[in-house]
Coordinates of C-alpha atoms in Angstrom, one line a residue:
A175 CA 0.0 0.0 0.0
T176 CA 1.1 3.5 -0.6
D177 CA 1.8 6.0 2.2
A178 CA -1.4 7.9 1.2
E179 CA -3.5 4.7 1.3
V180 CA -2.1 3.8 4.8
A181 CA -2.7 7.4 6.1
R182 CA -6.3 7.4 4.7
A183 CA -7.2 4.1 6.3
R184 CA -5.9 5.0 9.8
Y185 CA -8.4 3.9 12.4
V186 CA -8.2 5.0 16.0
S187 CA -10.2 2.9 18.5
D188 CA -11.5 4.3 21.7
E189 CA -10.7 1.0 23.5
P190 CA -7.7 1.0 25.9
P191 CA -4.2 0.2 24.4
S192 CA -3.7 -3.5 24.1
I193 CA -2.0 -6.3 22.2
T194 CA -4.2 -9.2 21.2
L195 CA -2.9 -12.6 20.1
V196 CA -5.1 -14.4 17.7
T197 CA -4.5 -18.2 17.4
A198 CA -6.3 -20.5 15.0
V199 CA -6.4 -23.9 16.7
N200 CA -7.3 -27.1 14.8
N201 CA -10.5 -28.6 16.3
R202 CA -9.3 -32.2 15.6
S203 CA -5.7 -32.2 16.6
G204 CA -5.4 -29.2 19.0
E205 CA -2.4 -28.0 17.0
G206 CA -2.1 -24.4 16.0
G207 CA -2.7 -23.3 12.4
H208 CA -1.9 -19.6 12.5
T209 CA -0.8 -16.7 14.7
G210 CA -1.8 -13.1 14.2
L211 CA -1.9 -9.9 16.4
I212 CA -4.2 -7.0 16.7
I213 CA -2.3 -4.0 18.2
N214 CA -4.3 -1.1 19.5
G215 CA -2.2 2.0 20.2
S216 CA -2.3 5.4 18.4
Q217 CA -4.1 3.4 15.7
R218 CA -5.4 -0.2 15.5
V219 CA -3.6 -2.5 13.1
L220 CA -3.4 -6.2 12.3
W221 CA -0.1 -8.0 12.0
D222 CA -0.9 -11.1 10.0
P223 CA 2.4 -12.7 9.2
A224 CA 2.4 -15.2 6.3
G225 CA -1.4 -15.0 6.3
T226 CA -3.8 -15.3 3.4
W227 CA -6.5 -12.8 4.6
F228 CA -7.0 -9.5 2.9
N229 CA -9.6 -6.8 2.6
R230 CA -9.6 -3.9 0.2
A231 CA -10.6 -1.6 3.1
A232 CA -7.5 -2.5 5.0
P233 CA -4.3 -1.5 3.1
E234 CA -1.4 -3.9 3.7
R235 CA 2.3 -3.3 3.9
Y236 CA 4.6 -6.3 4.7
D237 CA 2.0 -8.3 6.6
M238 CA 0.7 -5.2 8.5
F239 CA -2.9 -4.2 7.8
F240 CA -4.1 -0.7 8.6
G241 CA -7.6 0.7 9.3
M242 CA -8.7 -2.2 11.4
N243 CA -12.1 -1.0 12.6
D244 CA -14.5 -3.3 14.5
Q245 CA -16.1 -4.6 11.3
L246 CA -12.7 -5.6 9.7
V247 CA -11.6 -7.3 12.9
D248 CA -14.8 -9.3 12.9
I249 CA -14.2 -10.2 9.2
Y250 CA -10.7 -11.4 10.1
Y251 CA -12.1 -13.5 12.9
D252 CA -14.8 -15.0 10.7
Y253 CA -12.3 -15.8 8.0
H254 CA -10.2 -17.9 10.4
A255 CA -12.9 -19.5 12.6
R256 CA -14.6 -22.4 10.7
V257 CA -15.7 -26.0 11.1
T258 CA -12.1 -27.2 11.5
Y259 CA -10.6 -24.3 13.4
H260 CA -11.6 -22.2 16.4
L261 CA -9.9 -19.0 17.5
V262 CA -8.3 -18.2 20.9
I263 CA -8.3 -14.5 21.4
Q264 CA -6.0 -13.3 24.2
T265 CA -5.8 -9.6 25.0
V266 CA -3.2 -8.0 27.3
P267 CA -3.5 -4.3 28.3
V268 CA -0.4 -2.3 27.6
T269 CA 0.6 1.4 27.6
R270 CA 0.1 3.3 24.5
E271 CA 3.9 3.6 24.3
V272 CA 4.3 -0.2 24.3
A273 CA 1.6 -0.6 21.7
D274 CA 3.1 2.0 19.4
L275 CA 6.6 0.5 19.9
A276 CA 5.0 -2.9 18.9
I277 CA 3.6 -1.3 15.7
R278 CA 7.0 0.2 14.8
R279 CA 8.9 -3.0 15.5
F280 CA 6.5 -5.3 13.5
Q281 CA 6.6 -2.8 10.6
A282 CA 10.4 -3.0 10.7
K283 CA 10.4 -6.8 10.8
G284 CA 8.9 -7.1 7.4
A285 CA 6.8 -9.8 5.7
A286 CA 7.1 -13.4 7.1
P287 CA 7.7 -16.4 4.8
K288 CA 5.1 -19.1 4.8
A289 CA 5.0 -21.2 8.1
F290 CA 6.9 -18.4 10.0
C291 CA 3.8 -16.7 11.5
S292 CA 4.5 -17.6 15.1
R293 CA 8.3 -17.4 14.8
Y294 CA 8.2 -13.8 13.4
T295 CA 5.6 -12.8 15.9
T296 CA 7.4 -14.1 19.0
S297 CA 10.8 -12.8 17.8
V298 CA 9.4 -9.3 18.0
L299 CA 7.0 -9.7 21.0
N300 CA 9.6 -10.9 23.3
T301 CA 11.6 -7.7 22.7
L302 CA 8.8 -5.5 24.1
P303 CA 8.4 -4.5 27.8
G304 CA 6.2 -7.0 29.6
F305 CA 6.6 -9.7 26.9
E306 CA 10.2 -10.8 27.6
S307 CA 9.1 -14.2 29.0
L308 CA 7.7 -15.3 25.7
P309 CA 9.8 -17.9 23.9
T310 CA 10.7 -17.6 20.2
T311 CA 8.9 -20.5 18.6
F312 CA 7.5 -21.8 15.4
F313 CA 4.4 -23.2 17.1
P314 CA 1.3 -21.1 17.5
V315 CA 0.0 -23.2 20.5
T316 CA 3.3 -22.8 22.3
T317 CA 2.9 -19.0 21.8
M318 CA -0.7 -19.1 23.0
K319 CA 0.2 -21.0 26.2
A320 CA 3.0 -18.6 27.0
F321 CA 0.8 -15.6 26.3
A322 CA -1.8 -17.0 28.6
K323 CA 0.7 -16.6 31.5
L324 CA 1.1 -12.8 31.0
P325 CA -0.3 -10.6 33.7
G326 CA -3.8 -9.3 33.0
V327 CA -4.5 -11.4 30.0
K328 CA -8.2 -11.9 29.0
T329 CA -9.1 -14.9 26.9
R330 CA -12.1 -15.7 24.8
K331 CA -12.8 -18.3 22.1
I332 CA -14.7 -18.2 18.8
Y333 CA -16.2 -21.2 17.2
D334 CA -18.0 -21.3 13.9
N335 CA -19.5 -23.9 11.7
D336 CA -18.6 -22.2 8.4
S337 CA -17.2 -24.3 5.6
D338 CA -13.5 -25.0 5.4
D339 CA -13.6 -23.2 2.1
N340 CA -13.0 -19.8 3.6
K341 CA -11.8 -18.4 0.3
A342 CA -15.4 -17.6 -0.5
L343 CA -15.2 -14.8 2.1
L344 CA -12.6 -13.1 0.0
T345 CA -14.1 -13.7 -3.5
P346 CA -16.3 -10.7 -3.6
Q347 CA -13.2 -8.5 -3.4
T348 CA -11.4 -10.0 -6.3

C-alpha cells in the first residue's frame, strides 16, 4: 500500500491500548494453524504474518494491515474460525507507548515467509516491555500457552460452523 492509502485508512479505537494474540487452533488435533496480532495503540492495526487474509478496506504493507475497525476485525475472525478451526483471542492491556513500539517493530520486521507466523511474531513480541518471557517459537499453540501466563490477559474463544472453504469470504473483493 502507498503512504497515502495507509494514512487514509488509519483507524483510532476508543478502546484502551492492548496487544491481542489471535491463534487458530485445529479442532481435531489441537495444533495451531496460525498466529496473528491486533495491536491497539495510536491506531489499531493487524499483524498477519504469512497470512492469506486480505480486505480492500485494509491496506497492507509487509503483513501489517491498517484501518482495522471493528467490522474488519470481525471479518478477520470470521475468515479464520470455521468448522475445522476455532480462535483463541487473548488480550493484554499495555501502555500506548508499548503498543506504538510494537507497531513500529513489527513494521520494521517485514513480511514473514510461509510457516513463520509464530516465529516472526514471537521474535518481536519478546523484545517488548512486559513480553520478555515469551519464547521464540514456530508453534502457535506454544505461543498461545506462554501468552496466557502474562499478567492481566483476558481470553475468549470463537467457534464457527462455516465451511472449510473460507476463500469464499474473500471472493467478492477480487
